[in-house]
Tab-separated table of C-alpha atoms in Angstrom:
chain	number	residue	atom	x	y	z
A	290	MET	CA	-39.814	-35.081	-91.304
A	291	ALA	CA	-38.068	-36.659	-94.299
A	292	GLY	CA	-34.851	-34.802	-93.500
A	293	THR	CA	-35.043	-35.883	-89.858
A	294	GLY	CA	-35.483	-39.518	-90.886
A	295	ARG	CA	-32.517	-39.382	-93.245
A	296	GLY	CA	-30.401	-37.737	-90.550
A	297	ARG	CA	-31.282	-40.431	-88.022
A	298	GLY	CA	-30.405	-43.168	-90.507
A	299	LEU	CA	-27.047	-41.575	-91.286
A	300	THR	CA	-26.315	-41.210	-87.573
A	301	VAL	CA	-26.935	-44.908	-86.960
A	302	ALA	CA	-24.790	-45.847	-89.983
A	303	ALA	CA	-21.997	-43.545	-88.753
A	304	LEU	CA	-21.987	-45.066	-85.271
A	305	VAL	CA	-22.046	-48.664	-86.518
A	306	THR	CA	-19.367	-48.119	-89.179
A	307	GLY	CA	-17.104	-46.115	-86.882
A	308	LEU	CA	-17.410	-48.612	-84.037
A	309	LEU	CA	-16.623	-51.561	-86.311
A	310	GLY	CA	-13.597	-49.739	-87.694
A	311	LEU	CA	-12.388	-48.831	-84.205
A	312	LEU	CA	-12.702	-52.412	-82.981
A	313	LEU	CA	-10.984	-53.812	-86.067
A	314	GLY	CA	-8.169	-51.266	-85.898
A	315	ILE	CA	-7.474	-51.691	-82.187
A	316	GLY	CA	-7.767	-55.472	-82.409
A	317	SER	CA	-5.389	-55.829	-85.359
A	318	PHE	CA	-2.870	-53.389	-83.842
A	319	THR	CA	-2.906	-55.197	-80.504
A	320	TYR	CA	-2.539	-58.598	-82.175
A	321	GLY	CA	0.266	-57.378	-84.410
A	322	ARG	CA	2.204	-56.004	-81.431
A	323	SER	CA	1.815	-59.273	-79.534
A	324	ALA	CA	2.558	-61.622	-82.455
A	325	TYR	CA	5.368	-59.880	-84.376
A	326	GLY	CA	8.376	-57.677	-83.878
A	327	LEU	CA	10.246	-55.421	-86.286
A	328	GLY	CA	13.861	-54.340	-86.221
A	329	THR	CA	16.934	-53.344	-88.199
A	330	VAL	CA	20.177	-55.329	-88.417
A	331	ARG	CA	22.900	-53.119	-86.966
A	332	SER	CA	26.120	-54.988	-87.661
A	333	GLU	CA	27.815	-57.388	-90.060
A	334	ASN	CA	27.684	-60.309	-87.639
A	335	MET	CA	24.968	-62.089	-89.685
A	336	THR	CA	26.449	-61.465	-93.152
A	337	PRO	CA	25.668	-62.856	-95.711
A	338	THR	CA	22.253	-63.937	-94.392
A	339	TYR	CA	21.394	-60.417	-93.210
A	340	GLU	CA	23.253	-57.255	-94.100
A	341	PRO	CA	23.536	-54.091	-91.971
A	342	GLY	CA	20.439	-51.972	-92.489
A	343	ASP	CA	18.181	-54.901	-93.425
A	344	ARG	CA	14.695	-54.680	-91.947
A	345	VAL	CA	13.750	-57.950	-90.287
A	346	VAL	CA	10.529	-59.413	-88.892
A	347	TRP	CA	10.343	-61.924	-86.106
A	348	GLU	CA	7.436	-63.917	-84.771
A	349	ARG	CA	7.228	-63.743	-81.017
A	350	VAL	CA	7.818	-67.215	-79.594
A	351	ASN	CA	8.907	-68.580	-76.259
A	352	GLY	CA	12.652	-69.115	-76.188
A	353	GLY	CA	12.052	-72.750	-75.318
A	354	GLU	CA	10.401	-73.245	-78.722
A	355	VAL	CA	13.417	-72.332	-80.860
A	356	ARG	CA	15.508	-75.040	-82.483
A	357	ARG	CA	19.032	-75.437	-83.782
A	358	GLY	CA	19.535	-73.371	-86.911
A	359	ASP	CA	16.866	-70.778	-86.068
A	360	VAL	CA	17.893	-67.130	-86.263
A	361	VAL	CA	16.574	-65.319	-83.210
A	362	ALA	CA	16.199	-61.752	-82.020
A	363	PHE	CA	17.199	-61.369	-78.384
A	364	SER	CA	17.953	-58.796	-75.736
A	365	ALA	CA	21.106	-58.973	-73.594
A	366	PRO	CA	21.908	-55.505	-72.186
A	367	ASP	CA	24.529	-56.933	-69.823
A	368	ARG	CA	26.576	-58.094	-72.826
A	369	TYR	CA	25.659	-55.545	-75.446
A	370	PRO	CA	25.349	-51.975	-74.135
A	371	GLY	CA	22.505	-49.893	-75.510
A	372	VAL	CA	18.896	-50.556	-76.221
A	373	GLY	CA	17.349	-52.767	-78.887
A	374	VAL	CA	17.577	-56.367	-79.968
A	375	HIS	CA	20.391	-58.374	-81.506
A	376	VAL	CA	20.294	-61.143	-84.090
A	377	GLN	CA	22.244	-64.415	-83.975
A	378	ARG	CA	21.785	-68.067	-84.898
A	379	VAL	CA	20.984	-70.890	-82.481
A	380	ILE	CA	23.722	-73.537	-82.653
A	381	GLY	CA	23.003	-75.458	-79.478
A	382	VAL	CA	20.012	-75.859	-77.167
A	383	GLY	CA	19.814	-77.174	-73.617
A	384	GLY	CA	21.618	-80.499	-73.260
A	385	ASP	CA	23.718	-80.123	-76.439
A	386	ARG	CA	27.501	-80.254	-76.529
A	387	VAL	CA	28.896	-77.702	-78.983
A	388	ALA	CA	32.564	-77.815	-79.970
A	389	CYS	CA	34.880	-76.181	-82.482
A	390	CYS	CA	36.368	-77.279	-84.586
A	391	THR	CA	36.742	-80.576	-86.450
A	392	ARG	CA	38.252	-80.890	-89.920
A	393	VAL	CA	36.050	-82.629	-92.439
A	394	GLY	CA	37.257	-82.856	-96.040
A	395	GLY	CA	39.799	-80.106	-95.481
A	396	ARG	CA	37.233	-77.729	-93.929
A	397	GLU	CA	36.700	-76.810	-90.300
A	398	ARG	CA	33.265	-77.721	-88.963
A	399	VAL	CA	31.445	-77.027	-85.709
A	400	THR	CA	30.176	-80.192	-84.059
A	401	VAL	CA	26.989	-80.646	-82.050
A	402	ASN	CA	26.872	-83.780	-79.914
A	403	GLY	CA	29.911	-85.045	-81.790
A	404	LYS	CA	28.418	-84.643	-85.264
A	405	PRO	CA	29.736	-82.061	-87.770
A	406	VAL	CA	27.133	-79.445	-88.621
A	407	GLU	CA	26.512	-78.465	-92.239
A	408	GLU	CA	26.439	-74.655	-92.302
A	409	PRO	CA	25.935	-73.311	-95.828
A	410	TYR	CA	25.027	-69.892	-94.407
A	411	VAL	CA	28.413	-68.978	-92.877
A	412	PHE	CA	30.451	-66.208	-94.459
A	413	GLN	CA	32.994	-67.575	-96.964
A	414	GLY	CA	32.474	-71.058	-95.537
A	415	GLU	CA	34.372	-70.273	-92.314
A	416	ALA	CA	32.876	-72.200	-89.409
A	417	ASP	CA	35.477	-70.850	-86.950
A	418	GLY	CA	36.871	-67.531	-88.161
A	419	VAL	CA	38.773	-66.580	-84.998
A	420	HIS	CA	40.795	-69.750	-84.261
A	421	HIS	CA	39.421	-69.828	-80.752
A	422	PRO	CA	38.538	-73.413	-79.794
A	423	TYR	CA	35.658	-74.130	-77.438
A	424	ASP	CA	33.811	-77.107	-76.051
A	425	VAL	CA	30.564	-76.190	-74.310
A	426	LYS	CA	27.883	-78.242	-72.631
A	427	VAL	CA	24.741	-76.106	-72.968
A	428	PRO	CA	22.764	-76.009	-69.692
A	429	ARG	CA	19.031	-76.648	-69.715
A	430	GLY	CA	17.048	-73.509	-70.368
A	431	ARG	CA	19.915	-71.821	-72.207
A	432	LEU	CA	21.123	-71.401	-75.808
A	433	PHE	CA	24.506	-71.242	-77.534
A	434	LEU	CA	24.438	-68.569	-80.265
A	435	LEU	CA	26.801	-67.685	-83.101
A	436	GLY	CA	26.759	-65.104	-85.880
A	437	ASP	CA	27.001	-66.244	-89.501
A	438	HIS	CA	30.055	-64.016	-90.043
A	439	ARG	CA	32.265	-65.975	-87.666
A	440	SER	CA	35.285	-63.695	-87.975
A	441	ASN	CA	33.205	-60.601	-87.198
A	442	SER	CA	30.661	-61.617	-84.575
A	443	MET	CA	30.701	-60.961	-80.837
A	444	ASP	CA	28.720	-64.042	-79.844
A	445	SER	CA	28.698	-66.843	-77.279
A	446	ARG	CA	32.352	-67.635	-77.925
A	447	PHE	CA	33.452	-64.412	-76.233
A	448	PHE	CA	31.460	-64.670	-73.001
A	449	VAL	CA	32.767	-67.967	-71.616
A	450	ALA	CA	32.926	-66.533	-68.094
A	451	ASP	CA	29.118	-66.260	-68.101
A	452	HIS	CA	27.629	-69.772	-68.297
A	453	ASP	CA	30.120	-70.695	-71.062
A	454	GLY	CA	28.688	-67.927	-73.212
A	455	THR	CA	25.159	-69.334	-73.307
A	456	LEU	CA	22.072	-67.136	-72.987
A	457	PRO	CA	18.849	-67.891	-71.089
A	458	VAL	CA	15.887	-68.749	-73.288
A	459	GLY	CA	14.053	-65.860	-71.634
A	460	ALA	CA	16.291	-63.398	-73.484
A	461	VAL	CA	14.736	-64.412	-76.814
A	462	GLU	CA	12.301	-61.880	-78.291
A	463	GLY	CA	11.327	-64.011	-81.266
A	464	ARG	CA	12.343	-66.119	-84.260
A	465	LEU	CA	13.106	-64.358	-87.549
A	466	THR	CA	10.821	-65.282	-90.392
A	467	GLY	CA	10.790	-64.577	-94.106
A	468	ASP	CA	7.063	-65.188	-94.280
A	469	ARG	CA	5.405	-61.749	-94.312
A	470	ALA	CA	1.889	-63.055	-95.059
A	471	GLY	CA	0.727	-62.873	-91.444
A	472	LEU	CA	2.124	-59.388	-90.970
A	473	ALA	CA	0.580	-58.264	-94.262
A	474	LEU	CA	-2.806	-59.579	-93.119
A	475	VAL	CA	-2.514	-57.615	-89.885
A	476	GLY	CA	-1.569	-54.480	-91.820
A	477	THR	CA	-4.522	-54.922	-94.167
A	478	ALA	CA	-6.940	-55.333	-91.248
A	479	LEU	CA	-5.523	-52.202	-89.630
A	480	LEU	CA	-5.923	-50.245	-92.872
A	481	VAL	CA	-9.521	-51.424	-93.293
A	482	GLY	CA	-10.213	-50.359	-89.711
A	483	VAL	CA	-8.871	-46.871	-90.402
A	484	VAL	CA	-10.963	-46.590	-93.580
A	485	LEU	CA	-14.101	-47.634	-91.688
A	486	VAL	CA	-13.450	-45.066	-88.968
A	487	LEU	CA	-12.996	-42.307	-91.550
A	488	THR	CA	-16.142	-43.455	-93.341
A	489	GLY	CA	-18.020	-43.296	-90.052
A	490	VAL	CA	-16.768	-39.765	-89.485
A	491	GLY	CA	-17.934	-38.784	-92.974
A	492	LEU	CA	-21.365	-40.279	-92.382
A	493	GLY	CA	-21.595	-38.465	-89.061
A	494	ILE	CA	-20.837	-35.142	-90.717
A	495	GLY	CA	-23.466	-35.898	-93.344
A	496	ALA	CA	-26.007	-36.692	-90.617
A	497	LEU	CA	-25.361	-33.343	-88.932
A	498	VAL	CA	-25.830	-31.473	-92.196
A	499	VAL	CA	-29.112	-33.258	-92.942
A	500	ARG	CA	-30.507	-32.787	-89.447
A	501	ARG	CA	-29.716	-29.066	-89.433
A	502	ARG	CA	-31.253	-28.458	-92.805
A	503	LYS	CA	-34.715	-26.917	-92.317
A	504	ALA	CA	-37.664	-28.335	-94.176
A	505	PRO	CA	-38.857	-25.895	-96.888
A	506	VAL	CA	-41.712	-23.641	-95.876
A	507	VAL	CA	-44.786	-24.286	-98.059
A	508	PRO	CA	-47.039	-21.182	-98.362
A	509	PRO	CA	-50.739	-21.755	-97.610
A	510	VAL	CA	-53.028	-22.238	-100.547
A	511	PRO	CA	-55.330	-19.145	-100.834
A	512	TRP	CA	-59.047	-19.708	-100.745
A	513	PRO	CA	-60.858	-18.688	-103.890
A	514	VAL	CA	-62.561	-15.305	-103.504
A	515	GLY	CA	-66.111	-15.086	-104.927
A	516	PRO	CA	-68.060	-11.992	-105.986
A	517	ALA	CA	-68.960	-9.597	-103.197
A	518	GLN	CA	-72.406	-10.131	-101.693
A	519	GLY	CA	-74.486	-7.082	-101.097
């Protein structure tokens, strides 16, 4: 009876632990997939901010939430053959007028709504890079994107025939972030879930062993034999 009781207790513990681990693992995985994206930079178009081969993380946001200066991951198969996402910087949002270039203090500068933009992130300080002037009024619901390596980036400047090179906000997959705390928390929760599931499996195996173990057979106590009557 003692072995049966222990087996039942282990079975309950196995089910509870395994179920909690399964729920935690599935929940954290599902949340992570919906909240974050992972990718690899494929070209030099964002040098020096991101180099080819860099692993990047983006938080999934609606394209309408991004702002000027944000680096976004987006999908545009009609412009860039092949699968996967691409990374560029938002220079203008709906309603902005983006133009290149204006000389300020001996340096060329992109202007947004007539004001020169300070861009410390561009490669070697080149705001233009290709000597290809443009003056674009960004339609509502669209974005004007440029790479940080202006002389080596196939960006909005080269697709003027398609809405002046702008992209719909719906093409945005997410906004790149250097904050890995949220992703680390999701990974930790997923790991804990896996550990709980494995613990539940171990407890279940232990319950089976206990329940199959037979209780020891206790021999009957012999009655004392007295002297023969006769």
